[in-house]
Amino acid sequence: MAPRPSAVTAPAAACVVAALAVAVAVALLPCPASAYGDGEGRAAVGVNWGTMMSHPINPCEVVGMLVANGVDRVKMFDADPWTAPALADTGIQVMFAVPNDQLEYLAGDPRRAYLWAEQNVSAYLEAGVDVRYVAVGNEPFLKSYNGSLINVTFPALKNMQRALDKLGLGEQVKAVVPLNADVYNSPENKPVPSAGNFRKDINALMVDIVNFLQMNDAPFVVNIYPFLSLYQNPNFPLNFSFFDGGSKPVYDKGMVYTNVFDANFDTLVWSLRKAGVPDMKIIVGEVGWPTDGDKNANVRYAQRFYDGFLKKMVRNIGTPLRPGWMEVYLFALIDENQKSVLPGRFERHWGLLTYDGKPKFSMDLSGDGLDNLVGVELDYLPAQWCVFNKDAKDKYKDLPAAVNYACSNADCTPLGYGSSCNDLSHDGNISYAFNIYFQTMDQDVRACSFGGLAKITTINASQGGCLFPVQIISASKRVVPLRFLPTSFLFLLVAVSIFT
């Protein structure tokens, strides 16, 4: 998965006041009690709640929706003072996180870890937030990091756990390290779980980490993505990504594997056995399926994946080596249009909910058989769109630069190959780019100019299965500018999709 910066979206004014109060007097602002459901019928399934979007939803609305859906645990990517207070007195178990760019800081001095834990764990616990875990980094050993975090992750983990112990919280709150499944593997000539082990380049380090976690009664947190198995290998059997059969099973030491999730999970189990911790608790920190940005990232496959996965969870089937109850966190709750797309255009489309809090398909998070995911009702900007002005003079002269600018500052990933808007016409692609920029900029009339190449219309510009969105009114009170994408990616996406 793509790395997450430590910067968070702009908090609303009330939450700024709450954050300052936390730092000084631990006075947090809880959400109104009426926002929550009765919390019954929950399954052992949580969600990842990320906030890397230009127009975030009010945290109280999000938490109310979580409880209404029977979600009793949530995994965060920071300890954001805008979102964290909303979890107080809800009964939701929380995993806060230290971002990767703070690991070196925490590793360098135990006092820094103590201060972090005091401000972001003790304070929230006293305010009624049920903190259970502190994630020290997120997938710090990804090969794409070129080893940059290898020397600081374990020291940061040890400092954090010791800080929790000093605060008297070590039995209640555990420090963990969410790791990508690429930290272990099986050899190419024997691709079965029993041949699995931690990667050779980090094997000794991983043995030290898992034994430290085990000593502190902390779990191993792993992120498993069947979609990525399919995305990264064009020869990977499609049906093996799902839970409804149809693919050739894998046999291994008397165990039968009918899906890649089980095989991947049990490869970790074997790796832990070889590291000397055969009974270590495992939490699946991230698992999910994206709905756009790739030929296999669509609503149909996502619903197929979740239907099978959630049935498996509710029935406590487990895996061949670890049958029974599992703790998992679905990735992710809401689409995030500011995530890096370096791993793939699908990175912005993992949400169970669309940018405006609407369920993408029916599903049952609570396990009570209702099959009715509850969304959030939000207010929108006016029903107007920004489209290509075909009557513009010299309309093609500055068009490539205009589209490139729009897609540099807004999310054009649905225009990519195999994505939801891939079938738009030449002019349709241009209109999509102009409109998504216009909406991202809160429909500022200056954002629908492009030197006369664009115009505002009240006629819905959506075409077929391609949605031209109307933006929501942001709960943060201001638009958070999108980070610029690499120029090489932009020209690849825009030029291939629009000008060919």
XYZ file of C-alpha atoms in Angstrom:
500
model
C 0.000 0.000 0.000
C 1.011 3.581 -0.525
C 2.786 5.439 2.288
C 0.862 8.010 4.293
C 2.330 11.355 5.310
C 1.917 12.496 8.870
C 0.087 15.676 7.870
C -3.642 15.514 8.554
C -6.593 17.311 7.083
C -7.563 20.671 8.512
C -9.667 20.310 11.652
C -12.901 22.181 12.177
C -12.708 25.050 14.638
C -14.448 23.142 17.429
C -12.002 20.272 17.102
C -9.036 22.640 17.249
C -10.315 23.820 20.611
C -10.717 20.210 21.696
C -7.196 19.337 20.583
C -5.695 22.187 22.565
C -7.678 21.096 25.585
C -6.322 17.573 25.261
C -2.761 18.778 25.289
C -3.312 20.833 28.420
C -6.201 19.457 30.426
C -7.422 16.323 28.616
C -10.783 17.898 27.842
C -12.141 16.358 24.634
C -15.378 17.098 22.853
C -17.460 13.912 22.411
C -20.031 13.505 19.668
C -23.697 13.761 20.632
C -25.002 10.494 22.067
C -27.888 10.553 19.599
C -25.473 9.931 16.756
C -24.891 6.342 17.817
C -26.812 3.107 17.382
C -27.342 0.426 20.019
C -24.130 -1.405 19.119
C -25.739 -4.872 19.006
C -25.054 -7.664 16.558
C -21.430 -6.848 15.871
C -19.097 -9.276 14.153
C -15.348 -9.426 14.781
C -14.691 -7.038 11.906
C -13.264 -3.529 12.071
C -12.432 -0.921 9.446
C -9.529 1.324 8.519
C -10.478 4.980 8.700
C -8.184 7.157 6.617
C -8.597 10.887 6.069
C -6.497 11.604 2.987
C -9.301 13.283 1.072
C -9.834 16.849 -0.051
C -13.317 17.048 1.488
C -13.468 15.015 4.709
C -16.736 14.017 6.356
C -17.488 15.244 9.871
C -15.996 12.696 12.309
C -19.199 12.573 14.378
C -21.110 11.548 11.256
C -18.538 8.874 10.474
C -18.562 7.442 13.991
C -22.358 7.433 14.070
C -22.326 5.456 10.844
C -19.780 2.985 12.265
C -21.901 2.247 15.298
C -25.082 2.020 13.224
C -23.356 -0.682 11.167
C -22.250 -2.619 14.227
C -18.547 -1.824 13.788
C -16.839 -2.103 17.170
C -13.188 -1.525 16.233
C -11.361 0.961 14.047
C -7.781 1.318 12.872
C -6.411 4.821 12.302
C -3.250 6.036 10.568
C -2.439 8.707 13.143
C -3.876 10.106 16.364
C -5.525 13.082 14.710
C -7.105 15.481 17.251
C -9.861 16.157 14.742
C -11.070 12.547 14.433
C -9.999 10.912 17.706
C -12.361 12.803 20.058
C -15.364 11.544 18.107
C -14.574 7.998 19.273
C -14.978 8.827 22.977
C -17.646 6.912 24.918
C -18.736 4.868 21.900
C -17.442 1.431 22.878
C -15.364 1.305 19.698
C -11.921 -0.205 20.176
C -9.210 1.955 18.588
C -5.773 1.440 17.085
C -3.913 4.738 16.812
C -0.716 5.055 14.790
C 2.652 6.738 14.626
C 3.338 7.712 10.961
C 6.464 6.385 9.294
C 8.126 9.778 9.139
C 8.144 9.930 12.955
C 9.833 6.563 13.541
C 13.365 7.917 13.535
C 12.337 10.621 15.980
C 10.825 8.108 18.416
C 13.682 5.649 17.973
C 16.260 8.268 18.919
C 15.044 8.999 22.443
C 12.734 7.001 24.765
C 11.480 10.269 26.248
C 9.923 11.194 22.918
C 7.969 7.951 22.833
C 6.846 8.586 26.407
C 5.600 12.063 25.495
C 3.785 10.719 22.438
C 2.095 8.001 24.478
C 1.172 10.450 27.216
C -0.429 12.883 24.787
C -2.027 10.412 22.382
C -2.856 7.398 24.551
C -3.214 8.448 28.184
C -5.128 11.606 27.340
C -7.596 9.862 25.063
C -8.095 6.963 27.456
C -8.986 9.388 30.222
C -11.401 11.105 27.854
C -13.234 7.859 27.104
C -11.540 6.601 23.921
C -11.006 2.839 24.135
C -7.419 2.688 22.868
C -6.166 -0.896 22.457
C -3.149 -0.617 20.169
C -0.516 1.827 18.975
C 0.712 1.031 15.471
C 4.379 1.985 15.226
C 4.661 2.855 11.548
C 2.782 1.313 8.652
C 4.392 -1.318 6.438
C 7.885 0.069 7.171
C 9.703 -2.836 5.504
C 8.165 -2.440 2.059
C 10.805 -3.137 -0.560
C 9.949 0.188 -2.204
C 11.411 1.978 0.853
C 14.851 0.549 0.012
C 15.556 -0.284 3.644
C 15.255 3.314 4.854
C 13.206 2.323 7.931
C 14.864 -0.981 8.798
C 17.171 0.463 11.456
C 14.606 2.633 13.236
C 11.418 0.563 13.367
C 12.394 -1.914 16.075
C 13.943 0.734 18.371
C 10.795 2.850 17.964
C 8.629 -0.174 18.766
C 10.618 -0.957 21.920
C 10.548 2.665 23.062
C 6.786 2.856 22.549
C 6.007 -0.333 24.450
C 8.284 0.706 27.299
C 6.603 4.115 27.384
C 3.214 2.443 27.684
C 4.585 0.281 30.479
C 5.925 3.308 32.360
C 2.525 4.967 32.084
C 0.932 1.885 33.612
C -0.847 1.062 30.349
C 1.253 -1.839 29.109
C -1.343 -4.489 29.941
C -4.171 -2.554 28.320
C -2.488 -1.025 25.255
C 0.008 -2.847 23.051
C 2.536 -1.443 20.607
C 2.468 -3.240 17.246
C 3.923 -2.855 13.755
C 1.476 -3.359 10.855
C 3.466 -5.130 8.150
C 2.784 -5.865 4.529
C 2.610 -9.517 3.571
C 5.790 -9.021 1.558
C 7.846 -9.497 4.756
C 7.467 -13.262 4.236
C 7.350 -15.489 1.181
C 7.711 -18.986 -0.191
C 10.388 -19.899 -2.758
C 9.329 -19.873 -6.388
C 10.166 -23.555 -6.759
C 7.932 -24.455 -3.790
C 5.055 -21.943 -3.592
C 3.176 -23.473 -0.661
C 2.578 -22.111 2.851
C 4.776 -24.668 4.642
C 7.806 -23.447 2.673
C 7.260 -19.891 3.848
C 9.624 -17.864 5.969
C 10.477 -14.242 6.640
C 12.449 -12.537 3.890
C 16.153 -13.279 3.924
C 17.164 -9.618 4.052
C 15.153 -8.999 7.254
C 14.887 -12.501 8.711
C 17.003 -11.887 11.815
C 15.255 -8.572 12.458
C 11.818 -10.141 12.087
C 12.728 -12.908 14.523
C 13.731 -10.255 17.065
C 10.550 -8.255 16.492
C 8.110 -11.163 16.754
C 9.767 -12.448 19.901
C 9.580 -8.981 21.442
C 5.900 -8.741 20.521
C 5.248 -12.198 21.944
C 7.061 -11.328 25.167
C 4.733 -8.346 25.571
C 1.626 -10.316 24.621
C 1.200 -8.172 21.506
C -0.117 -9.524 18.184
C 1.443 -9.662 14.740
C -0.478 -7.246 12.479
C -0.378 -8.141 8.786
C -1.932 -6.534 5.710
C -3.127 -9.102 3.146
C -4.420 -8.085 -0.278
C -5.691 -10.791 -2.640
C -6.322 -8.033 -5.200
C -2.606 -7.226 -5.323
C -1.795 -10.858 -6.068
C -3.958 -10.493 -9.144
C -2.706 -7.016 -10.024
C 0.971 -7.901 -9.804
C 0.775 -11.212 -11.673
C -1.135 -11.371 -14.970
C -1.068 -15.177 -14.781
C -2.588 -15.355 -11.305
C -5.833 -17.413 -11.315
C -8.714 -14.963 -10.899
C -11.014 -17.253 -8.920
C -8.281 -18.008 -6.372
C -8.672 -14.390 -5.220
C -12.212 -15.058 -3.988
C -13.950 -17.406 -1.558
C -16.573 -19.100 -3.723
C -14.435 -21.796 -5.319
C -13.890 -22.266 -9.018
C -10.107 -22.420 -8.853
C -7.706 -25.335 -8.615
C -6.890 -25.968 -4.926
C -3.384 -25.926 -3.475
C -2.433 -28.939 -1.356
C 0.182 -28.627 1.363
C 0.968 -31.145 4.123
C -2.621 -32.355 4.391
C -4.103 -28.851 4.147
C -6.286 -27.735 1.246
C -6.250 -24.111 0.104
C -9.049 -22.801 -2.099
C -8.198 -19.093 -1.918
C -5.088 -16.919 -1.708
C -6.091 -15.230 1.563
C -5.909 -18.503 3.483
C -2.690 -19.497 1.756
C -1.090 -16.140 2.500
C -2.220 -16.118 6.126
C -0.914 -19.637 6.736
C 2.401 -18.738 5.098
C 2.718 -16.235 7.938
C 1.764 -18.913 10.466
C 4.583 -21.107 9.166
C 6.988 -18.157 9.278
C 6.083 -17.510 12.908
C 6.611 -21.170 13.739
C 10.100 -21.008 12.267
C 10.769 -17.840 14.270
C 9.953 -19.648 17.517
C 6.488 -18.177 18.204
C 4.058 -20.781 16.841
C 1.038 -19.612 18.834
C 1.420 -15.861 18.315
C -1.846 -13.974 17.858
C -2.359 -12.547 14.365
C -4.518 -9.557 13.419
C -5.260 -8.798 9.787
C -4.725 -5.055 9.764
C -5.870 -4.434 6.198
C -7.844 -6.517 3.727
C -10.148 -5.332 0.963
C -10.822 -4.822 -2.733
C -10.801 -1.528 -4.708
C -13.627 -0.500 -7.013
C -11.899 1.635 -9.641
C -8.504 2.386 -11.176
C -7.784 -1.007 -12.775
C -9.496 -3.571 -14.975
C -10.000 -5.846 -11.958
C -10.908 -3.034 -9.575
C -14.668 -2.739 -9.900
C -17.838 -2.958 -7.831
C -18.722 -6.439 -9.102
C -15.463 -8.007 -7.961
C -15.414 -6.006 -4.718
C -18.882 -7.208 -3.777
C -17.948 -10.779 -4.670
C -14.848 -10.534 -2.474
C -16.599 -9.000 0.532
C -19.600 -11.334 0.330
C -17.323 -14.354 0.595
C -14.958 -12.828 3.127
C -17.626 -11.600 5.543
C -19.483 -14.917 5.433
C -16.203 -16.585 6.289
C -15.692 -14.205 9.202
C -19.202 -14.526 10.623
C -18.968 -18.318 10.544
C -15.590 -18.254 12.319
C -14.084 -20.529 9.699
C -10.532 -19.189 10.005
C -7.807 -20.795 7.905
C -6.624 -24.423 7.627
C -3.812 -23.841 10.147
C -5.722 -21.375 12.324
C -9.410 -22.336 12.306
C -11.833 -20.242 14.315
C -12.260 -16.580 15.257
C -10.155 -13.908 13.571
C -9.737 -10.178 14.077
C -9.632 -8.218 10.833
C -9.866 -4.606 9.653
C -11.393 -3.935 6.249
C -9.558 -1.500 4.027
C -10.996 0.990 3.788
C -13.975 2.925 5.015
C -14.132 5.865 2.559
C -12.415 6.610 -0.759
C -9.406 8.907 -0.315
C -8.663 11.143 -3.295
C -5.352 12.395 -1.919
C -3.583 9.059 -1.588
C -0.450 8.463 -3.617
C -1.090 6.622 -6.872
C 2.439 5.318 -7.264
C 1.364 1.750 -6.395
C -1.540 2.059 -8.857
C -4.536 4.222 -9.728
C -6.721 1.948 -7.598
C -5.157 3.389 -4.415
C -7.842 6.075 -4.228
C -10.740 3.650 -4.529
C -10.528 1.163 -1.639
C -13.509 2.607 0.229
C -16.660 0.747 1.154
C -18.223 4.191 0.809
C -17.833 6.747 -1.947
C -16.364 10.195 -1.314
C -19.811 11.391 -0.222
C -20.485 8.623 2.296
C -22.712 6.437 0.126
C -22.336 2.623 0.148
C -20.964 1.297 -3.139
C -22.943 -1.928 -2.775
C -25.033 -3.741 -0.179
C -23.148 -5.650 2.499
C -23.455 -6.660 6.147
C -20.703 -5.489 8.492
C -22.481 -6.514 11.690
C -23.006 -10.175 10.864
C -26.701 -10.074 11.759
C -27.866 -10.884 8.232
C -29.358 -7.497 7.347
C -27.092 -7.013 4.312
C -27.784 -3.304 4.472
C -24.745 -1.062 4.874
C -25.697 2.322 6.367
C -24.104 5.403 4.822
C -24.021 9.087 5.720
C -26.381 11.818 4.546
C -24.445 14.931 3.508
C -24.994 18.339 1.945
C -23.707 19.033 -1.557
C -22.556 22.036 -3.486
C -24.983 23.274 -6.194
C -25.889 20.858 -8.984
C -23.574 22.262 -11.623
C -20.670 20.930 -13.640
C -17.675 22.266 -15.515
C -17.315 20.919 -19.052
C -15.264 21.396 -22.183
C -16.343 24.430 -24.204
C -16.374 23.092 -27.747
C -16.991 26.568 -29.151
C -13.784 28.008 -27.721
C -11.452 29.723 -30.185
C -8.197 27.847 -30.824
C -9.554 25.230 -28.449
C -6.804 22.667 -28.989
C -3.844 25.021 -28.646
C -3.580 25.028 -24.857
C -5.687 21.950 -24.177
C -2.939 19.475 -23.141
C -1.525 21.926 -20.595
C -5.010 22.709 -19.246
C -5.923 19.046 -18.772
C -2.547 18.314 -17.252
C -3.039 21.153 -14.772
C -6.505 19.901 -13.826
C -5.301 16.349 -13.268
C -2.278 17.586 -11.321
C -4.604 19.093 -8.745
C -7.546 16.709 -8.744
C -8.252 12.999 -9.065
C -8.358 11.835 -12.683
C -7.714 8.158 -11.917
C -11.148 7.030 -13.208
C -9.916 7.984 -16.710
C -7.215 5.306 -16.717
C -7.239 2.058 -18.670
C -9.831 -0.372 -17.356
C -11.331 2.252 -15.052
C -14.929 3.441 -14.764
C -14.534 6.363 -17.192
C -12.234 4.633 -19.669
C -14.908 4.614 -22.384
C -15.457 8.376 -22.518
C -14.988 10.166 -25.784
C -12.109 12.557 -26.407
C -14.255 15.517 -25.356
C -15.716 13.552 -22.461
C -12.249 12.934 -21.025
C -11.513 16.639 -21.159
C -14.811 17.506 -19.484
C -14.154 14.990 -16.717
C -10.755 16.517 -15.984
C -12.173 20.043 -15.930
C -15.125 19.075 -13.735
C -13.177 17.136 -11.128
C -10.841 20.105 -10.704
C -13.820 22.483 -10.497
C -15.464 20.355 -7.804
C -12.225 19.919 -5.855
C -11.884 23.694 -5.762
C -15.400 24.009 -4.242
C -16.890 25.129 -7.574
C -14.971 28.396 -7.573
C -15.904 30.024 -10.899
C -12.231 30.750 -11.505
C -11.645 26.988 -11.478
C -13.835 26.601 -14.575
C -12.040 28.883 -16.971
C -8.900 27.288 -18.397
C -8.470 30.267 -20.692
C -11.983 29.959 -22.106
C -11.732 26.206 -22.733
C -14.342 25.388 -20.084
C -17.835 26.464 -19.140
C -20.311 25.815 -16.314
C -23.515 23.902 -17.045
C -26.496 22.758 -14.969
C -26.967 19.682 -17.171
C -25.592 16.558 -15.511
C -22.438 15.663 -17.417
C -22.294 12.034 -16.235
C -22.162 9.494 -19.035
C -23.039 5.817 -18.817
C -21.155 4.276 -15.902
C -18.918 7.324 -15.497
C -20.002 9.630 -12.685
C -19.187 13.322 -12.956
C -19.423 14.085 -9.245
C -20.804 17.120 -7.481
C -18.651 17.796 -4.435
C -19.893 17.679 -0.856
C -19.598 20.594 1.535
C -16.416 19.830 3.396
C -16.612 19.348 7.152
C -13.129 20.830 7.484
C -14.443 24.273 6.467
C -11.844 24.627 3.765
C -10.498 22.651 0.856
C -7.182 20.951 1.460
C -5.187 21.300 -1.798
C -4.295 18.037 -3.455
C -0.666 17.045 -3.564
C 0.896 17.237 -7.005
C 1.369 13.969 -8.816
C 4.585 13.022 -10.578
C 4.624 14.633 -14.018
C 5.527 11.342 -15.669
C 2.390 9.717 -14.280
C 0.203 12.616 -15.350
C 1.336 12.555 -18.940
C 0.956 8.785 -18.999
C -2.582 8.958 -17.666
C -3.809 12.033 -19.474
C -2.057 11.630 -22.802
C -2.919 7.958 -23.178
C -6.521 8.360 -22.077
C -7.374 11.595 -23.831
C -5.119 12.310 -26.754
C -4.901 8.867 -28.351
